[in-house]
CSV table of C-alpha atoms in Angstrom, one decimal:
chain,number,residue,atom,x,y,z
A,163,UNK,CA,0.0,0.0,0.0
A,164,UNK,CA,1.4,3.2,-0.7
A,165,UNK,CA,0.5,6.5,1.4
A,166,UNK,CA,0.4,10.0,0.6
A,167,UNK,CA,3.7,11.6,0.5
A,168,UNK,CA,3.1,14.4,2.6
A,169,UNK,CA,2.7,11.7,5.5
A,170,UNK,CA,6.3,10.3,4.7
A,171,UNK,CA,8.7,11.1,7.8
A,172,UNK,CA,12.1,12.6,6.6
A,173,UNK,CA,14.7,10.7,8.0
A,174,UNK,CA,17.5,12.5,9.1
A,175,UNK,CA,20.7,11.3,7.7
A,176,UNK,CA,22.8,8.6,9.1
A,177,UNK,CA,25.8,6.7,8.6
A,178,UNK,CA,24.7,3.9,5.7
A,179,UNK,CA,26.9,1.5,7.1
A,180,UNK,CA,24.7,1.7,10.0
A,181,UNK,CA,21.4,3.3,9.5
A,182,UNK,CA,19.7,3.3,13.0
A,183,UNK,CA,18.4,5.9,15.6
A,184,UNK,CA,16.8,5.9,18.7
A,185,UNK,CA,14.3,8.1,20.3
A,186,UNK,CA,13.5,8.3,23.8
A,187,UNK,CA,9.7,10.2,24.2
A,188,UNK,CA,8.5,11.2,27.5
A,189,UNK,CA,5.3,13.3,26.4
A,190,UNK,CA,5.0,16.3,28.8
A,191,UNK,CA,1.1,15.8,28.8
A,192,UNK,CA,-0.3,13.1,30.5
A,193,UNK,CA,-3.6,13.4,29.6
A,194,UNK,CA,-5.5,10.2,27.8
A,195,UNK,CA,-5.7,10.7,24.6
A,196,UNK,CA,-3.1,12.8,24.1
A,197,UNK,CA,-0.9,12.2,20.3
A,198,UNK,CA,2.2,10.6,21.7
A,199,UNK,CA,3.2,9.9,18.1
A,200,UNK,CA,2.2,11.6,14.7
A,201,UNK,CA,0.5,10.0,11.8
A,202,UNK,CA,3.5,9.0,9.6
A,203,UNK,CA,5.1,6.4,7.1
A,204,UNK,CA,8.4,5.7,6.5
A,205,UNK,CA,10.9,3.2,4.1
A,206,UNK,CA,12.5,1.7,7.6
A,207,UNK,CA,11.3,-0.3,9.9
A,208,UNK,CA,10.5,0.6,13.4
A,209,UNK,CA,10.0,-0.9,16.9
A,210,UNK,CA,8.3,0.4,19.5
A,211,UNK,CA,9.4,-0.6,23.2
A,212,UNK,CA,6.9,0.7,25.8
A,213,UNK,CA,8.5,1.5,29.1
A,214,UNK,CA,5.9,3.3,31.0
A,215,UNK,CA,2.1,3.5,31.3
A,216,UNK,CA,0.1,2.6,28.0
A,217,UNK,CA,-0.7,3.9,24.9
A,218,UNK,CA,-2.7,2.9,21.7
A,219,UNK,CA,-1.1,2.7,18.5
A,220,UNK,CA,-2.4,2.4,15.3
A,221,UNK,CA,-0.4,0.0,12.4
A,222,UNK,CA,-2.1,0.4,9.3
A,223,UNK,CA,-5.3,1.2,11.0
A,224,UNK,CA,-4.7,-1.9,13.4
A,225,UNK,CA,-5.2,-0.9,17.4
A,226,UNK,CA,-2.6,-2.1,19.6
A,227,UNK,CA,-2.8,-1.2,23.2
A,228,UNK,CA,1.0,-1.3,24.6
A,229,UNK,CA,1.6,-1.9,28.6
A,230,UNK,CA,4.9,-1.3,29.9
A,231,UNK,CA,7.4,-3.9,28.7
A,232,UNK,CA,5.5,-4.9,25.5
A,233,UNK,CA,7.3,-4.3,22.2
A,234,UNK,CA,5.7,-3.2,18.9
A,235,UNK,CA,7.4,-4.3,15.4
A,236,UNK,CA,6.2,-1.8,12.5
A,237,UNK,CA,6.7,-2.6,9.3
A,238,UNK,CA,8.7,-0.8,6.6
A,239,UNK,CA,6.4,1.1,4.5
A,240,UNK,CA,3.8,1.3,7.3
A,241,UNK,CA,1.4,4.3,8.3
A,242,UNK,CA,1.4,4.9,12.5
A,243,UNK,CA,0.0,6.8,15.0
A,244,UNK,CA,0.1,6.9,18.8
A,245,UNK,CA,-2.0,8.1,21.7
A,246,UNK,CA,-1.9,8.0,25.4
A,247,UNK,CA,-4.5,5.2,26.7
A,248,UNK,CA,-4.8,6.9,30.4
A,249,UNK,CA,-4.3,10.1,32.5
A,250,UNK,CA,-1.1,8.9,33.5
A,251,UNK,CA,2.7,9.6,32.3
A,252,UNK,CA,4.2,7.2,29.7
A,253,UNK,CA,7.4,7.0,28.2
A,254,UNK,CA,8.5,4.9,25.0
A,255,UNK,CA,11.4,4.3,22.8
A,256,UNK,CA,11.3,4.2,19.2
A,257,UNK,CA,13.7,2.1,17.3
A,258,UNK,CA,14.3,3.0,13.5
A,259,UNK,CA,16.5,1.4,11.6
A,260,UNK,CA,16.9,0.4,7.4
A,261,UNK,CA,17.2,-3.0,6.4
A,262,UNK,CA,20.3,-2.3,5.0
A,263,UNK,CA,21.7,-2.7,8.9
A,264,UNK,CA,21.1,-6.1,8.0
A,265,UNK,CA,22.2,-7.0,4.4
A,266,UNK,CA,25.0,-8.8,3.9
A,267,UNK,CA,27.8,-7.7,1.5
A,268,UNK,CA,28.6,-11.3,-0.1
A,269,UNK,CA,25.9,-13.5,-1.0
A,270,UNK,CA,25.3,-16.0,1.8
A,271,UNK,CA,22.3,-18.8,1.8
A,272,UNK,CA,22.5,-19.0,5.4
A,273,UNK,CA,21.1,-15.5,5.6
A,274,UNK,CA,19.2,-15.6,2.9
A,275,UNK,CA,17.3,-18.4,4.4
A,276,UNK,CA,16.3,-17.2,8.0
A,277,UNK,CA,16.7,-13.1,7.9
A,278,UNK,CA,16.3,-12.2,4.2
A,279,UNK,CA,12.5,-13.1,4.6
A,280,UNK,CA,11.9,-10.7,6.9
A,281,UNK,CA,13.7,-8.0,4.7
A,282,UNK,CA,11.8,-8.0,1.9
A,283,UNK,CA,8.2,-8.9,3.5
A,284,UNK,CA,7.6,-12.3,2.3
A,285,UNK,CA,7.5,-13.0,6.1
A,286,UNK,CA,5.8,-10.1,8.6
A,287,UNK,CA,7.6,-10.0,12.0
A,288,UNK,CA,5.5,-10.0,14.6
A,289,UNK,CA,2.7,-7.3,15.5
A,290,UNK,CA,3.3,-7.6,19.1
A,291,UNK,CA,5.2,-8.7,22.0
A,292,UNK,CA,4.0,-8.9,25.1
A,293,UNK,CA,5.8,-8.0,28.3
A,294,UNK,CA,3.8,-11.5,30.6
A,295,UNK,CA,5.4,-13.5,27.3
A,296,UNK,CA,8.6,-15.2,28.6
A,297,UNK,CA,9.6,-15.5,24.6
A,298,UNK,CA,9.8,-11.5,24.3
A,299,UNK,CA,12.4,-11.2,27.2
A,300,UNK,CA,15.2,-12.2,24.5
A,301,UNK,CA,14.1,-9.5,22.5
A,302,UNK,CA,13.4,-6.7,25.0
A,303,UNK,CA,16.6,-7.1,26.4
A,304,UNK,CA,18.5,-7.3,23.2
A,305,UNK,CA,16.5,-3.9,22.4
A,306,UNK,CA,17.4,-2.3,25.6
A,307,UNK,CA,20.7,-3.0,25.9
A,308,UNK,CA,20.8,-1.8,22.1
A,309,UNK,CA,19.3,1.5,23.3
A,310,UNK,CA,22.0,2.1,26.3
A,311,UNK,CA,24.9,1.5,23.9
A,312,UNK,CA,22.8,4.2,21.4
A,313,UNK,CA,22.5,6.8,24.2
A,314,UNK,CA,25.9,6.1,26.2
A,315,UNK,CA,27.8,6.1,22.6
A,316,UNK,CA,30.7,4.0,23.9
A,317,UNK,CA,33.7,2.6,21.5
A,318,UNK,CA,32.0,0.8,18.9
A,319,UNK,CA,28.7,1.1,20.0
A,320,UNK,CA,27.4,0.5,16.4
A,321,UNK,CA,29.1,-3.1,16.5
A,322,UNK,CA,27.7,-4.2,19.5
A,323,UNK,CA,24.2,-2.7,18.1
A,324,UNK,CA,24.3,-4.4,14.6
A,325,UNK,CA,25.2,-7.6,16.3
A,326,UNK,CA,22.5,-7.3,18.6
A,327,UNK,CA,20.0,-6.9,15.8
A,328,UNK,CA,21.6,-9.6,13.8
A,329,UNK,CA,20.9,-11.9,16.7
A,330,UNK,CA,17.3,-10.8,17.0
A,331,UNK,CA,16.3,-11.7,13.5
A,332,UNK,CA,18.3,-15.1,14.1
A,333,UNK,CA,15.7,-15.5,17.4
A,334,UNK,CA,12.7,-14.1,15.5
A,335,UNK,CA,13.8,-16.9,12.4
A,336,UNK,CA,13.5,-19.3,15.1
A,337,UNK,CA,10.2,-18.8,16.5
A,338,UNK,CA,7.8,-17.1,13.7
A,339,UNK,CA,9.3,-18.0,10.4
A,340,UNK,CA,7.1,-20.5,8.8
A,341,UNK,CA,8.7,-24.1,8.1
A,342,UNK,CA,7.9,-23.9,4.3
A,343,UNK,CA,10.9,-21.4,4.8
A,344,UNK,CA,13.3,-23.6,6.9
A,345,UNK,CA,12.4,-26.5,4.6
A,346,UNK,CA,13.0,-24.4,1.5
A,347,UNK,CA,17.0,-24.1,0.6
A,348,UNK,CA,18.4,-21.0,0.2
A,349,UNK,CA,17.6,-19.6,-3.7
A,350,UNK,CA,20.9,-19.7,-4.8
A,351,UNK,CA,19.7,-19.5,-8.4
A,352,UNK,CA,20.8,-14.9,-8.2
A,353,UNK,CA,22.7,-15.3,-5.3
A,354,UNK,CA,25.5,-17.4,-7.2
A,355,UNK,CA,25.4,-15.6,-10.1
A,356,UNK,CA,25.8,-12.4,-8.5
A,357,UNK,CA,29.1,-13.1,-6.6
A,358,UNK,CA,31.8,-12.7,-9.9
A,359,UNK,CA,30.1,-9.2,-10.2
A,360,UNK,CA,30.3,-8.4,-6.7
A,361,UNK,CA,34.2,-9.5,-6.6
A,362,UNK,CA,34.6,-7.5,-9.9
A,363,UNK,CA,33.5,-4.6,-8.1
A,364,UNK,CA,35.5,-4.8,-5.7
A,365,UNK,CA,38.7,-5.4,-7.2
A,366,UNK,CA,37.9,-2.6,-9.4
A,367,UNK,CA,36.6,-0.2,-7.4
A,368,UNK,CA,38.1,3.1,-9.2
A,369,UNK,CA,36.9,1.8,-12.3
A,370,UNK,CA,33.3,3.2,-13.9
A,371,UNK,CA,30.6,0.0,-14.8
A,372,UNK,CA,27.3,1.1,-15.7
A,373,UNK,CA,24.2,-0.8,-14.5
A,374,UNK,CA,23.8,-1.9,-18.5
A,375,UNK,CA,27.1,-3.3,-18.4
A,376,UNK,CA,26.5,-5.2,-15.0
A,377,UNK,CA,23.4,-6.6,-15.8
A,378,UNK,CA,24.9,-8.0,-19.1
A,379,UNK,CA,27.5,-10.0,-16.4
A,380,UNK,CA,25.1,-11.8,-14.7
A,381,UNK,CA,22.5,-12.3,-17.7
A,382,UNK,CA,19.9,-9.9,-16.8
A,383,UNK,CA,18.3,-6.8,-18.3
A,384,UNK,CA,18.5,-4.0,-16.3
A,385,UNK,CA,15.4,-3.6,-14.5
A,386,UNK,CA,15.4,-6.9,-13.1
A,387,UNK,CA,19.1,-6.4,-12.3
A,388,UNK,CA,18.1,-3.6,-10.1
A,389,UNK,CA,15.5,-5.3,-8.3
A,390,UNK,CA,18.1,-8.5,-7.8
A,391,UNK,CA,21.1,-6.5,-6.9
A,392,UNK,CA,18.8,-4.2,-4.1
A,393,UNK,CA,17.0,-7.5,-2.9
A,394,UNK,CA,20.5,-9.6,-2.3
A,395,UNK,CA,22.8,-6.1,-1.2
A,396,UNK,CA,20.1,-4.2,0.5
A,397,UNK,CA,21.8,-1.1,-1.2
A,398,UNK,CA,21.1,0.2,-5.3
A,399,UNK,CA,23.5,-0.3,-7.9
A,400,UNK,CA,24.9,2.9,-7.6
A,401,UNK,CA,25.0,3.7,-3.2
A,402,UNK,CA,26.7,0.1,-3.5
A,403,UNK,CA,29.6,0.9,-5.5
A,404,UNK,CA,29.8,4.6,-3.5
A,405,UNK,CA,29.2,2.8,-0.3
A,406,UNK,CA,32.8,0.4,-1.1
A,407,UNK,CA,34.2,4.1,-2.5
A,408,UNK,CA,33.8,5.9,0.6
A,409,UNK,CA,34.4,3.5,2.7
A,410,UNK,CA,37.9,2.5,0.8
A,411,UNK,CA,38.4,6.4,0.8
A,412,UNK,CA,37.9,6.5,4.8
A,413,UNK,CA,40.9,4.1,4.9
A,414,UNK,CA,43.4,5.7,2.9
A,415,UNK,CA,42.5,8.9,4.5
A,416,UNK,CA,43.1,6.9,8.0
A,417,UNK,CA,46.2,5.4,6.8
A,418,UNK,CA,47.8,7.0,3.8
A,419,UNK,CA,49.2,10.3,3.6
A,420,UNK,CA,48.0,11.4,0.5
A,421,UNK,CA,45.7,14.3,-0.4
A,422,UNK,CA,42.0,14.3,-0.6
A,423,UNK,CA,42.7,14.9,-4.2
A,424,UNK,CA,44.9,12.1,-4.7
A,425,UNK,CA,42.2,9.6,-3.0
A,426,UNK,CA,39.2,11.3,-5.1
A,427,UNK,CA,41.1,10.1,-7.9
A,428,UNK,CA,42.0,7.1,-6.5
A,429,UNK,CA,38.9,5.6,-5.7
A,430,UNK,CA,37.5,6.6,-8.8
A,431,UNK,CA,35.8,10.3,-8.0
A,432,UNK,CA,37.9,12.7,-9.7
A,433,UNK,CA,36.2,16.0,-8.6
A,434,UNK,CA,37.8,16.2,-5.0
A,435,UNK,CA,34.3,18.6,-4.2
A,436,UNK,CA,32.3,15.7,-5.6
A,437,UNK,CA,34.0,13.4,-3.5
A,438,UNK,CA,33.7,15.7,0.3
A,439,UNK,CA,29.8,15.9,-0.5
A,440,UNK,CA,29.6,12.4,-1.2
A,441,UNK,CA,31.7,11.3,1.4
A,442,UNK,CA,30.1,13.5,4.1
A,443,UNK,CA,26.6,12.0,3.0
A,444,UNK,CA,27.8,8.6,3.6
A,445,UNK,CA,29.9,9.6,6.8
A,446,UNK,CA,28.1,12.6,8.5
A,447,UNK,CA,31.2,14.3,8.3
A,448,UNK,CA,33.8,15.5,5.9
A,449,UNK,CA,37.1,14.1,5.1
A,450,UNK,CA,39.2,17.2,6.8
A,451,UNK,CA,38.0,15.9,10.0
A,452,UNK,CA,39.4,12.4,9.5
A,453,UNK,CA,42.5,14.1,9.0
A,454,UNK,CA,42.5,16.6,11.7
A,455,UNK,CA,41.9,14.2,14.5
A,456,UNK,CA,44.5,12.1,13.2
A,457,UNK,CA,47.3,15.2,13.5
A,458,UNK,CA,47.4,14.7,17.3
A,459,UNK,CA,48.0,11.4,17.1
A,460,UNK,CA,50.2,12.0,14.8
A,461,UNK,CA,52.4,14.2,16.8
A,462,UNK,CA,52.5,12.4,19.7
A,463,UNK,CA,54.6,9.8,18.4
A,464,UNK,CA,58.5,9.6,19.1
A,465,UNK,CA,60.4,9.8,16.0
A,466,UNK,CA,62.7,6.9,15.1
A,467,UNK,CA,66.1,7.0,16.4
């Protein structure tokens, strides 16, 4: 189902490597009734961990009533509201994240099996979870201690996050994907196919390939090589091969002493102001600040004797 546009939520931007936020709402009303949550849609998908008091949200016009400690999974392309159910305060935590988080940069039939189902909506994850069911606790604490490690930003926080949600869809595999799945081997039929490309790609990553000329590599027209390539990547054509770019580009800067030109050129982006915009949109940040907290580092090593 598609929904107006003006109802889409704009996403702020995020680092594509790991595409996740999450937001801690503590309405200052308390009143029932009260919106706790606006009417919106967005391409992501989104899970909603009540914490305090109850509310009433509606999934594409489906009531839920949430009680502290129940968890909410929406689905990507789904319209959602929220509203307080009493005259009491609530609080609740909203977890948005792409399912790129989740994609896999080789083809792998293991994952292609139990997660990728979930990904592209052949399988819905669950509506709800409630907080008396002994088989949510997994889940609630894998989202909680997902949140702590979003809000406390420790040393690589994002790791321990993008495990955690790997091992989530592993345990949701486990318990609501249907056995005509598990029976069903991995289709390997793409998958297979697709891995000379992807190692072409990124052994020559400076080097320009239209989406003609790799569609004619793996025996597909281009339309239905888009559709492939996004379903087994979780990423287009195109953000795939500037996803490996930049994040070739963020090693060099990290370990190379050459000039922002130089790696523009090197990975294959010979406009150096091309290559800041594209590498702040994939990194949040610009190149010079790789650089600049590197300097100290720099400096604080002893020259060799």
């Amino acid at each position: 189902m598609t929904y107006p546009q003006d109802l889409m939520e704009k996403t702020p931007p995020w680092d594509s490597s790991y595409p996740f936020r999450f937001y801690r709402n503590r309405p200052q009303s308390t009143a029932k009734d009260d919106n706790i949550l606006y009417l919106h849609w967005h391409e992501h998908f989104e899970i909603i961990d009540m914490q305090v008091g109850k509310a009433i949200f509606h999934i594409d016009s489906h009531p839920y009533e949430a009680h502290a400690g129940d968890l909410l999974f929406v689905p990507a392309g789904a319209l959602h509201v929220g509203y307080n159910a009493a005259d009491e305060a609530m609080e609740y935590v909203a977890v948005v994240f792409n399912a790129s988080l989740l994609r896999v940069m080789h083809p792998d039939p293991v994952h292609e099996r139990y997660i990728l189902p979930f990904l592209d909506g052949r399988v819905p994850m669950p509506a709800q979870l409630f907080a008396e069911d002994e088989l949510a606790a997994p889940y609630r604490r894998l989202i909680r201690e997902s949140t702590a490690e979003f809000e406390n930003q420790n040393a690589a926080y994002e790791l321990v996050i993008k495990h955690n949600f790997q091992l989530l869809f592993a345990l949701l595999s486990r318990q609501f994907l249907p056995e005509k799945f598990i029976d069903k081997p991995a289709p390997a039929r793409h998958s297979e196919s697709f891995k000379p490309l992807i190692q072409h790609i990124e052994s020559h990553i400076a080097e320009p390939l239209s989406v003609e000329q790799a569609a004619r590599m793996v025996n597909l027209n281009p339309y239905h090589f888009c559709k492939t390539f996004k379903k087994l990547t979780g990423r287009t054509f195109v953000d795939y091969i500037n996803w490996l770019r930049i994040n070739e580009a963020d090693r060099l800067l990290r370990e190379t002493e050459w000039t922002v030109t130089e790696i523009a050129e090197r990975i294959g982006c010979g406009n150096a102001n091309y290559f800041t915009k594209l590498y702040k949109k994939y990194k949040s940040f610009p190149p010079s600040d790789v650089r600049r907290k590197r300097e100290p580092a720099m400096k604080s090593v002893p020259p060799l004797s």
